[in-house]
Coordinates of C-alpha atoms in Angstrom, one line a residue:
Chain A
M1 CA 38.6 -7.9 -11.5
S2 CA 34.9 -7.1 -12.4
H3 CA 33.5 -10.3 -11.5
A4 CA 32.7 -10.1 -7.7
M5 CA 30.7 -13.3 -7.1
N6 CA 29.3 -14.6 -3.6
N7 CA 28.8 -17.7 -3.5
D8 CA 28.0 -18.2 0.0
K9 CA 24.1 -18.7 -0.7
L10 CA 23.8 -19.5 2.7
N11 CA 24.8 -16.0 4.3
K12 CA 23.6 -14.1 1.2
H13 CA 21.2 -11.6 1.6
F14 CA 19.1 -11.4 -1.0
W15 CA 17.1 -8.2 0.1
V16 CA 19.3 -5.5 0.8
W17 CA 19.0 -1.5 1.7
P18 CA 16.6 -0.6 -1.1
I19 CA 13.8 -3.0 0.4
A20 CA 15.2 -1.9 3.8
C21 CA 14.2 1.5 2.9
Y22 CA 10.9 0.6 0.7
L23 CA 9.9 -1.5 4.3
F24 CA 10.2 1.8 6.1
L25 CA 9.1 3.8 4.0
G26 CA 5.9 2.2 2.4
G27 CA 5.3 2.0 6.6
L28 CA 5.7 5.4 7.0
G29 CA 4.1 6.4 3.7
G30 CA 1.0 4.6 4.5
G31 CA 1.1 5.2 8.4
I32 CA 0.7 9.0 7.4
L33 CA -2.3 8.4 4.6
F34 CA -4.3 6.3 7.7
F35 CA -3.8 9.0 10.5
A36 CA -4.6 11.4 8.1
G37 CA -7.8 9.8 7.0
L38 CA -8.5 8.8 10.9
F39 CA -8.5 12.6 11.3
D40 CA -10.4 13.8 8.6
F41 CA -12.8 11.0 9.8
I42 CA -13.4 12.5 12.8
F43 CA -12.9 15.7 13.1
A44 CA -14.3 16.5 10.0
P45 CA -17.5 16.5 11.0
M46 CA -17.1 18.8 14.5
I47 CA -15.2 21.2 12.3
G48 CA -15.2 21.0 9.0
S49 CA -13.1 19.7 5.9
S50 CA -10.3 22.4 6.0
I51 CA -9.0 20.0 8.9
G52 CA -6.8 18.4 5.8
S53 CA -4.9 21.3 5.4
V54 CA -3.5 21.1 9.0
F55 CA -1.8 17.7 7.9
A56 CA -0.6 18.8 4.1
L57 CA 3.0 18.9 4.7
G58 CA 3.2 15.7 6.2
I59 CA 0.4 14.0 3.4
F60 CA 3.0 15.2 0.9
I61 CA 5.5 13.4 2.6
G62 CA 3.8 10.3 2.9
V63 CA 2.9 10.5 -0.7
A64 CA 6.2 11.0 -1.6
A65 CA 7.4 8.3 0.5
L66 CA 5.4 5.9 -1.2
G67 CA 6.7 7.1 -4.5
I68 CA 10.0 6.8 -3.3
G69 CA 9.7 3.3 -1.6
S70 CA 7.7 2.0 -5.2
F71 CA 10.9 3.6 -7.1
L72 CA 13.8 1.7 -4.8
L73 CA 11.7 -1.5 -5.0
V74 CA 11.6 -1.4 -8.4
F75 CA 14.7 -0.2 -9.5
E76 CA 16.3 -3.0 -7.2
L77 CA 14.4 -5.1 -9.5
G78 CA 16.5 -8.0 -12.3
Q79 CA 14.5 -7.0 -15.0
P80 CA 12.2 -3.5 -14.0
F81 CA 10.4 -3.7 -17.1
V82 CA 8.7 -7.2 -16.4
F83 CA 7.2 -5.6 -13.3
L84 CA 3.5 -4.9 -15.1
R85 CA 3.0 -8.3 -14.6
V86 CA 3.0 -8.2 -11.2
F87 CA -0.8 -6.4 -11.7
L88 CA -1.5 -10.8 -13.8
S89 CA -1.1 -13.0 -10.7
K90 CA -3.9 -13.9 -8.0
T91 CA -2.1 -15.0 -4.8
A92 CA 0.8 -13.5 -4.2
I93 CA 1.5 -11.0 -1.3
I94 CA 3.5 -9.0 -3.2
K95 CA 0.7 -8.4 -6.3
W96 CA -1.8 -7.0 -2.9
G97 CA 0.8 -4.7 -1.6
A98 CA 1.5 -3.4 -5.0
V99 CA -2.0 -2.6 -5.7
L100 CA -2.4 -1.1 -2.1
L101 CA 0.6 1.2 -3.0
S102 CA -0.7 2.2 -6.0
V103 CA -4.0 2.7 -5.1
A104 CA -2.6 4.7 -1.8
L105 CA -0.3 6.6 -3.6
I106 CA -3.2 8.0 -6.3
F107 CA -5.9 8.6 -3.8
G108 CA -3.6 10.1 -1.4
F109 CA -2.1 12.5 -3.7
V110 CA -5.2 14.1 -5.5
Y111 CA -6.5 14.2 -1.4
F112 CA -3.6 16.1 -1.4
L113 CA -4.5 18.7 -3.9
F114 CA -7.4 19.2 -2.5
Y115 CA -5.1 21.4 0.9
L116 CA -2.8 23.6 -1.7
P117 CA -2.7 26.6 -0.6
P118 CA -6.8 28.3 -1.2
E119 CA -5.6 31.8 -2.8
W120 CA -4.4 29.3 -5.6
N121 CA -8.7 29.0 -6.0
L122 CA -7.9 26.1 -8.1
F123 CA -11.4 25.0 -9.9
Y124 CA -11.8 21.4 -8.2
Y125 CA -11.6 22.9 -4.7
S126 CA -15.8 22.5 -3.9
W127 CA -16.2 19.2 -5.2
T128 CA -15.5 18.0 -1.9
W129 CA -17.2 14.3 -2.9
I130 CA -13.7 13.4 -4.5
R131 CA -12.0 14.3 -1.6
D132 CA -14.0 12.3 0.5
I133 CA -13.9 9.4 -1.3
C134 CA -10.4 9.8 -1.3
C135 CA -9.6 10.2 2.0
A136 CA -11.8 6.9 3.1
V137 CA -9.8 4.7 0.1
M138 CA -6.5 6.4 1.6
M139 CA -7.2 5.7 5.1
V140 CA -7.7 2.0 4.6
T141 CA -5.3 1.5 2.1
G142 CA -2.9 3.4 4.0
I143 CA -3.3 1.0 7.3
C144 CA -2.8 -1.7 4.6
V145 CA 0.4 -1.2 3.2
V146 CA 1.3 -0.7 6.9
L147 CA 0.0 -4.2 7.2
Y148 CA 1.4 -5.5 4.4
T149 CA 4.8 -4.4 5.0
G150 CA 4.8 -7.0 7.9
I151 CA 3.2 -9.7 6.5
L152 CA 5.6 -9.8 3.9
L153 CA 8.8 -10.6 5.6
S154 CA 7.0 -12.9 8.9
S155 CA 5.3 -15.5 4.9
F156 CA 8.6 -17.0 4.7
K157 CA 8.8 -20.4 6.6
A158 CA 12.2 -20.8 5.5
R159 CA 13.5 -17.3 7.6
A160 CA 13.5 -18.3 10.9
F161 CA 13.6 -14.7 12.3
W162 CA 11.3 -12.9 10.3
N163 CA 8.7 -16.4 10.2
T164 CA 6.7 -15.4 13.1
P165 CA 3.4 -13.4 13.9
V166 CA 4.7 -10.4 16.0
L167 CA 7.2 -9.5 13.1
P168 CA 4.1 -7.7 11.5
V169 CA 3.2 -6.1 14.6
L170 CA 6.5 -5.1 15.5
F171 CA 6.5 -3.0 11.8
T172 CA 3.4 -1.8 12.4
A173 CA 3.9 -0.7 15.7
S174 CA 7.0 0.8 14.5
A175 CA 5.1 2.7 11.1
L176 CA 2.0 4.4 13.3
S177 CA 4.8 5.6 15.5
T178 CA 6.8 6.8 12.8
A179 CA 3.7 8.6 10.6
S180 CA 2.4 10.0 13.8
A181 CA 6.2 11.5 14.8
L182 CA 6.1 13.0 11.0
L183 CA 2.6 14.4 11.5
A184 CA 3.6 15.9 14.6
V185 CA 6.4 17.8 13.2
T186 CA 4.8 18.7 10.1
A187 CA 1.5 20.1 11.2
G188 CA 0.7 23.3 10.3
L189 CA 2.9 24.2 7.9
W190 CA 3.2 25.1 4.1
P191 CA 0.7 24.8 2.5
A192 CA -2.0 25.3 5.4
P193 CA -3.6 29.1 5.1
E194 CA -2.7 31.1 8.3
F195 CA -6.2 31.2 9.2
L196 CA -8.9 28.2 9.0
I197 CA -12.7 28.9 8.7
L198 CA -13.7 26.5 10.2
G199 CA -17.6 25.3 10.0
G200 CA -18.6 28.4 7.7
F201 CA -17.8 31.1 10.7
A202 CA -14.9 31.1 13.2
A203 CA -11.5 32.1 11.9
V204 CA -9.0 30.4 13.8
P205 CA -5.0 30.6 14.1
M206 CA -4.1 27.3 12.1
H207 CA -0.9 27.6 14.4
D208 CA -3.6 26.9 17.8
L209 CA -5.7 24.5 15.2
S210 CA -2.1 22.6 14.6
E211 CA -0.9 22.2 18.6
I212 CA -4.0 20.5 19.8
F213 CA -3.3 18.2 16.3
V214 CA -0.2 17.8 17.4
E215 CA -0.6 17.4 21.2
Y216 CA -3.0 14.5 20.6
L217 CA 0.1 12.8 17.7
H218 CA 2.3 13.1 21.1
L219 CA 0.1 11.2 22.8
I220 CA -0.3 8.8 20.3
D221 CA 3.3 8.5 19.2
T222 CA 4.2 7.8 23.2
V223 CA 1.8 4.9 23.8
L224 CA 3.2 3.3 20.2
V225 CA 6.2 4.2 20.9
A226 CA 5.5 2.5 24.7
F227 CA 3.6 -0.8 22.6
E228 CA 6.2 -0.9 20.0
L229 CA 9.5 -0.9 23.1
V230 CA 7.2 -4.5 24.3
V231 CA 6.8 -5.6 21.1
L232 CA 10.7 -5.7 19.9
L233 CA 11.6 -6.8 23.5
V234 CA 9.0 -9.7 23.4
Y235 CA 9.7 -10.2 19.8
V236 CA 13.7 -10.7 20.5
V237 CA 13.8 -12.5 23.7
M238 CA 10.8 -14.8 21.9
M239 CA 13.2 -15.4 19.6
Y240 CA 15.9 -16.6 21.5
A241 CA 14.1 -18.3 23.8
A242 CA 11.3 -20.4 21.8
G243 CA 12.9 -20.4 18.1
N244 CA 14.7 -22.7 16.5
N245 CA 18.6 -22.8 16.5
T246 CA 18.8 -20.9 13.6
A247 CA 16.0 -18.0 15.1
R248 CA 18.1 -18.5 18.5
K249 CA 21.9 -17.9 16.7
M250 CA 19.9 -14.7 15.4
A251 CA 18.1 -13.7 18.4
L252 CA 21.6 -14.1 20.3
Q253 CA 23.6 -11.8 17.5
W254 CA 20.7 -9.4 18.5
L255 CA 21.1 -9.3 22.3
R256 CA 24.8 -9.6 22.6
G257 CA 26.7 -10.6 18.8
S258 CA 27.5 -8.1 16.4
F259 CA 23.9 -6.7 15.8
A260 CA 23.7 -5.5 20.0
P261 CA 25.2 -2.2 20.0
L262 CA 22.8 -1.3 17.8
F263 CA 20.1 -3.0 19.2
W264 CA 20.6 -2.0 22.6
G265 CA 22.1 1.4 22.0
G266 CA 20.0 1.9 18.2
L267 CA 16.8 0.9 18.9
V268 CA 15.8 0.5 22.4
I269 CA 17.8 3.6 24.5
C270 CA 18.0 6.0 21.2
G271 CA 15.0 5.2 19.2
L272 CA 12.6 4.4 21.6
L273 CA 13.3 4.7 25.6
L274 CA 14.6 8.6 24.5
P275 CA 11.4 9.5 22.4
L276 CA 9.1 7.9 25.8
F277 CA 11.0 9.8 28.2
F278 CA 10.9 13.4 26.3
Y279 CA 7.3 12.8 24.8
L280 CA 6.7 12.4 28.9
S281 CA 9.1 15.9 29.6
G282 CA 7.8 17.8 27.0
G283 CA 9.0 20.9 25.4
V284 CA 11.3 21.7 22.1
L285 CA 12.8 17.5 23.3
A286 CA 9.0 16.6 22.8
T287 CA 8.4 18.6 19.1
I288 CA 11.7 17.6 17.5
I289 CA 14.3 15.4 19.0
A290 CA 11.7 12.5 20.2
P291 CA 10.0 12.7 16.7
I292 CA 13.5 12.6 14.5
L293 CA 14.9 9.6 16.7
V294 CA 11.7 8.1 16.3
L295 CA 11.9 8.0 12.6
A296 CA 15.8 7.1 12.5
A297 CA 14.7 4.2 14.6
G298 CA 12.4 3.1 12.4
L299 CA 14.6 3.0 9.2
L300 CA 17.6 0.9 12.2
L301 CA 14.8 -1.2 12.8
R302 CA 14.1 -2.5 9.0
F303 CA 17.5 -2.7 8.5
M304 CA 18.3 -5.1 11.2
V305 CA 15.4 -6.8 10.2
V306 CA 16.1 -7.4 6.9
F307 CA 20.0 -8.5 7.3
S308 CA 18.4 -11.0 9.7
D309 CA 17.5 -13.3 7.1
V310 CA 18.7 -16.4 8.3
R311 CA 18.1 -19.6 6.5
R312 CA 18.4 -22.5 8.5
P313 CA 20.9 -25.0 7.3
I314 CA 21.0 -27.9 5.5
P315 CA 23.7 -30.0 7.9
G316 CA 27.5 -29.7 5.5
E317 CA 26.0 -26.9 3.8
E318 CA 28.0 -24.3 6.0
R319 CA 31.1 -25.8 4.8
F320 CA 30.5 -26.6 1.7
Y321 CA 29.7 -22.7 1.2
S322 CA 32.8 -21.4 2.9
R323 CA 35.2 -22.9 0.6
L324 CA 33.9 -22.3 -2.4
P325 CA 35.9 -19.4 -4.7
K326 CA 34.7 -16.0 -3.8
G327 CA 35.3 -14.6 -7.0
D328 CA 38.7 -13.0 -6.5
E329 CA 40.9 -16.2 -7.8
T330 CA 43.2 -15.6 -10.9
F331 CA 43.0 -19.5 -11.5
L332 CA 38.8 -19.3 -12.2
F333 CA 39.4 -16.6 -15.1
A334 CA 43.2 -17.7 -16.2
N335 CA 41.5 -18.8 -19.7
D336 CA 39.1 -15.9 -19.9
S337 CA 39.8 -13.8 -22.6
K338 CA 37.2 -11.2 -21.6
S339 CA 37.8 -10.6 -18.1
H340 CA 41.1 -9.1 -19.5
Chain B
M1 CA -0.4 -39.0 -14.1
T2 CA 3.1 -38.1 -13.8
R3 CA 5.0 -37.4 -11.0
Y4 CA 9.1 -36.9 -10.7
A5 CA 11.2 -37.5 -7.7
M6 CA 14.4 -38.0 -7.7
V7 CA 16.0 -40.5 -4.7
M8 CA 19.3 -39.8 -3.5
D9 CA 21.1 -43.2 -2.4
Q10 CA 23.7 -41.7 0.3
R11 CA 24.9 -45.0 0.6
R12 CA 26.5 -44.5 -3.0
C13 CA 27.3 -41.2 -3.4
I14 CA 30.6 -40.8 -2.9
G15 CA 31.1 -36.7 -3.0
C16 CA 33.3 -36.5 -6.3
Q17 CA 30.5 -33.7 -7.4
S18 CA 30.0 -34.9 -10.6
C19 CA 26.9 -33.8 -11.3
T20 CA 27.5 -30.4 -10.0
V21 CA 30.0 -29.5 -13.1
A22 CA 27.3 -31.6 -15.4
C23 CA 24.7 -29.6 -14.6
R24 CA 26.8 -26.2 -14.8
T25 CA 27.9 -27.4 -18.5
W26 CA 24.3 -28.7 -19.5
N27 CA 22.5 -25.9 -18.8
D28 CA 25.4 -23.5 -19.5
L29 CA 25.1 -22.1 -15.8
P30 CA 27.1 -18.8 -14.4
L31 CA 30.6 -19.5 -12.1
D32 CA 28.2 -17.9 -9.1
I33 CA 24.8 -20.3 -9.7
I34 CA 24.9 -23.6 -8.7
F35 CA 21.8 -25.7 -8.5
N36 CA 23.5 -29.1 -7.6
P37 CA 26.1 -28.9 -4.8
I38 CA 26.8 -32.1 -2.8
V39 CA 27.5 -30.8 1.2
T40 CA 29.7 -33.3 2.9
E41 CA 28.7 -33.3 6.8
G42 CA 32.3 -35.4 9.1
V43 CA 34.4 -36.4 9.2
Q44 CA 32.8 -38.4 12.1
G45 CA 34.7 -41.3 14.6
I46 CA 37.9 -42.2 15.7
F47 CA 40.5 -43.3 13.6
P48 CA 40.3 -45.4 11.7
D49 CA 36.6 -45.8 12.0
V50 CA 36.1 -42.0 10.7
H51 CA 33.2 -41.4 8.2
A52 CA 31.9 -39.0 6.7
S53 CA 28.4 -38.5 4.7
Y54 CA 27.8 -37.1 1.5
T55 CA 24.4 -35.2 0.5
P56 CA 23.6 -34.7 -2.6
L57 CA 21.6 -31.5 -2.8
I58 CA 19.1 -30.2 -5.9
C59 CA 15.3 -28.5 -5.8
M60 CA 13.0 -30.4 -3.9
H61 CA 10.1 -29.7 -6.5
C62 CA 8.3 -29.7 -3.6
D63 CA 4.4 -30.6 -4.0
N64 CA 3.4 -28.0 -1.9
P65 CA 6.3 -25.4 -3.5
P66 CA 6.2 -22.2 -1.2
C67 CA 8.1 -20.8 -4.3
T68 CA 5.5 -20.8 -7.1
I69 CA 2.1 -18.9 -4.6
C70 CA 5.1 -16.0 -3.7
C71 CA 5.7 -15.7 -7.2
P72 CA 4.1 -12.0 -8.0
T73 CA 4.5 -12.3 -11.9
N74 CA 3.8 -16.6 -12.4
A75 CA 7.3 -16.7 -13.3
S76 CA 7.7 -19.5 -10.9
Q77 CA 6.1 -22.2 -11.6
Q78 CA 4.6 -25.7 -11.2
D79 CA 3.6 -28.3 -14.1
E80 CA 1.3 -30.8 -14.2
D81 CA 4.1 -33.6 -14.1
G82 CA 5.4 -31.9 -10.4
I83 CA 8.3 -30.0 -12.0
V84 CA 8.7 -26.8 -10.6
W85 CA 10.7 -23.7 -12.7
V86 CA 11.1 -20.2 -13.2
D87 CA 10.4 -18.8 -17.3
S88 CA 12.9 -16.1 -17.4
S89 CA 10.9 -13.8 -19.8
K90 CA 8.2 -13.3 -17.1
C91 CA 10.9 -13.3 -13.9
M92 CA 11.0 -9.8 -12.7
G93 CA 13.8 -10.7 -10.4
C94 CA 12.9 -9.7 -6.8
K95 CA 14.1 -12.4 -4.8
V96 CA 10.9 -13.6 -3.2
C97 CA 11.2 -17.2 -4.2
V98 CA 14.7 -17.4 -3.8
N99 CA 13.8 -16.2 0.5
A100 CA 10.8 -18.5 0.3
C101 CA 13.0 -21.3 -0.4
P102 CA 14.3 -23.5 2.7
Y103 CA 16.3 -25.3 0.5
G104 CA 18.7 -22.6 -0.8
A105 CA 18.0 -23.8 -4.1
R106 CA 17.6 -20.8 -6.0
D107 CA 19.7 -17.6 -7.1
V108 CA 20.4 -14.7 -9.3
S109 CA 23.5 -14.2 -10.5
A110 CA 25.4 -11.6 -10.2
L111 CA 27.1 -12.5 -13.0
D112 CA 24.0 -11.6 -14.9
P113 CA 24.0 -8.2 -17.1
F114 CA 22.2 -5.5 -15.1
L115 CA 18.0 -5.2 -16.5
K116 CA 19.1 -9.2 -17.1
S117 CA 19.1 -10.5 -14.0
F118 CA 16.5 -13.3 -13.3
V119 CA 16.3 -16.6 -11.2
R120 CA 17.7 -19.5 -11.5
K121 CA 17.1 -22.8 -10.6
C122 CA 17.0 -26.6 -11.2
D123 CA 13.9 -27.5 -13.9
F124 CA 15.1 -31.5 -13.4
C125 CA 16.1 -30.6 -17.4
K126 CA 12.8 -30.3 -18.4
D127 CA 14.3 -30.6 -22.2
R128 CA 15.6 -34.1 -21.6
V129 CA 12.6 -35.7 -19.5
R130 CA 9.8 -34.8 -21.3
E131 CA 11.9 -36.5 -24.7
G132 CA 12.2 -39.7 -22.4
E133 CA 15.7 -38.8 -21.3
Q134 CA 17.1 -38.9 -17.7
P135 CA 18.5 -35.1 -15.9
Y136 CA 22.1 -34.7 -17.0
C137 CA 23.0 -34.9 -13.7
V138 CA 21.2 -38.3 -13.1
A139 CA 22.3 -39.7 -16.3
T140 CA 26.9 -38.5 -15.5
C141 CA 26.3 -40.1 -12.0
H142 CA 28.5 -42.8 -12.1
Q143 CA 27.6 -44.3 -8.9
N144 CA 24.1 -44.7 -9.4
A145 CA 23.6 -42.7 -6.3
R146 CA 21.0 -40.4 -8.1
I147 CA 17.5 -42.6 -8.8
F148 CA 15.0 -40.5 -11.2
G149 CA 11.8 -41.4 -12.1
D150 CA 7.7 -41.0 -12.4
L151 CA 6.7 -41.5 -8.8
D152 CA 2.4 -42.8 -9.9
D153 CA 4.5 -45.5 -12.3
P154 CA 4.4 -48.2 -9.7
N155 CA 7.2 -50.2 -11.8
S156 CA 9.6 -47.0 -11.8
D157 CA 12.9 -47.6 -9.6
V158 CA 12.1 -44.3 -8.2
S159 CA 8.7 -45.7 -7.3
K160 CA 9.8 -49.0 -5.6
L161 CA 12.9 -47.1 -3.4
V162 CA 10.9 -44.5 -2.1
N163 CA 8.1 -47.4 -1.5
G164 CA 10.1 -50.1 -0.2
L165 CA 12.2 -48.4 2.1
G166 CA 13.0 -46.1 4.9
V167 CA 13.7 -42.8 3.0
T168 CA 14.2 -39.7 4.4
T169 CA 13.4 -36.0 3.2
I170 CA 15.0 -32.6 4.1
F171 CA 12.6 -30.4 6.3
P172 CA 9.6 -32.4 6.0
E173 CA 8.4 -30.2 8.7
L174 CA 7.9 -27.5 6.7
G175 CA 4.9 -29.1 5.0
T176 CA 6.6 -28.7 1.6
E177 CA 6.4 -32.3 0.9
P178 CA 9.7 -32.3 -1.1
Q179 CA 10.2 -34.5 -3.6
V180 CA 13.7 -35.7 -3.6
Y181 CA 14.3 -38.3 -1.5
Y182 CA 17.5 -39.8 0.8
I183 CA 18.3 -43.1 1.6
P184 CA 19.9 -42.4 4.1
D185 CA 24.1 -44.2 4.6
L186 CA 24.5 -46.5 7.3
G187 CA 26.4 -43.5 9.2
G188 CA 29.4 -45.3 9.3
A189 CA 27.7 -48.3 10.9
K190 CA 28.9 -51.7 10.8

């Protein structure tokens, strides 16, 4: 039967995997641009503008994440060709998200262009003022994109499990921790040069410099993962303890229902406690395994939250929708010539 | 000023779903879209004193609609007379308004063709109402359980009922100020 219908409007998920991936990629990309801009802002006065080449690959991945995220967002639309109207509206949160995302994407990409291999000697390498502007803009818009992904979901009064100020905090912590994890993994890789000329005189091996930043990033990520763990537990426990009936039901599903294996096993243990332990223990566990776990947990968190879009039922609604035809009943199409 | 509103008299509704069918016919809805279901609460009580109450639903055409401010393309909009509607040519189908509505009054049809899927919702049959007729669900209701009119007109049935009886709304605590009022049935009381 070609007609796939879901008449259960109460339990239907209107936003599915493209939105979950988009929220993850938007947070990741925005966080990367924020951190790269922040490191540039703090360290460029000390060691010169070549600092950006430590994070060049990370920035490229961040920009690519924003690009793929925007593609998923548009791909998910019912009428994608109407998309440009987004920039006409005044108040909508999605409009601000789209604007910030586009700006971060463009300025992040231009910033990245300055850190293509130096031996290519591209003509614009000396226009450092453009780089500085891009750095500032991508830092600000990057953190705004991160905040936006959480604010978007928490703005829905109708969705009990989303409508809490803890959610933007959780998403921000998760986005920043995934971003620092990815930056730590990719620091000092292509297209960074083998040696960096710092302050115009001393040539330092890229490897040595990136190691210093990786240590910084591991420290930052340790703090963020610990913070995220606290916020995550506060979020779910408060939804259970202080939420309305709908939120409480969903929180129970997280704590000991069908989401529990993913929540306890996937998020709390593998996604937060293990990376925390690995970061503290150091070695290859901290440099490779912990960031991968953090990134996977970030994606898992977005999926779990997006699929927790419960709405409070109007009395009687649950029963009504559970009794509607599913769409594969023969009587529905018995007289419909097109479906045969 | 005109402010369209609807009153549902739950004392009169018998849950026959005529309004649901009428709406599908007038608005030519795909099979998986329902604008105005009637949900049933019950059966409650002990035989022979049993009772069920019927709640006819519809878009609440709120005074403070959460579904219009979140629309990024201005497709979801509210007119001066309070009617909230979606301009399908402007809707990009992002479903943000569907998530924003606490009443489940909005949906996209899975039967719409690819690249042409937009949000649908009740528009109080504005094509009929603005020509002086009743919405089709109201015109169909043989129990007169759905009552429609101008809330700002003191002589309208709607105005008299809303101001004269103890009407309730659904989820008033959300601050959406729904403009569909309910006259609760007696809950089996004699």
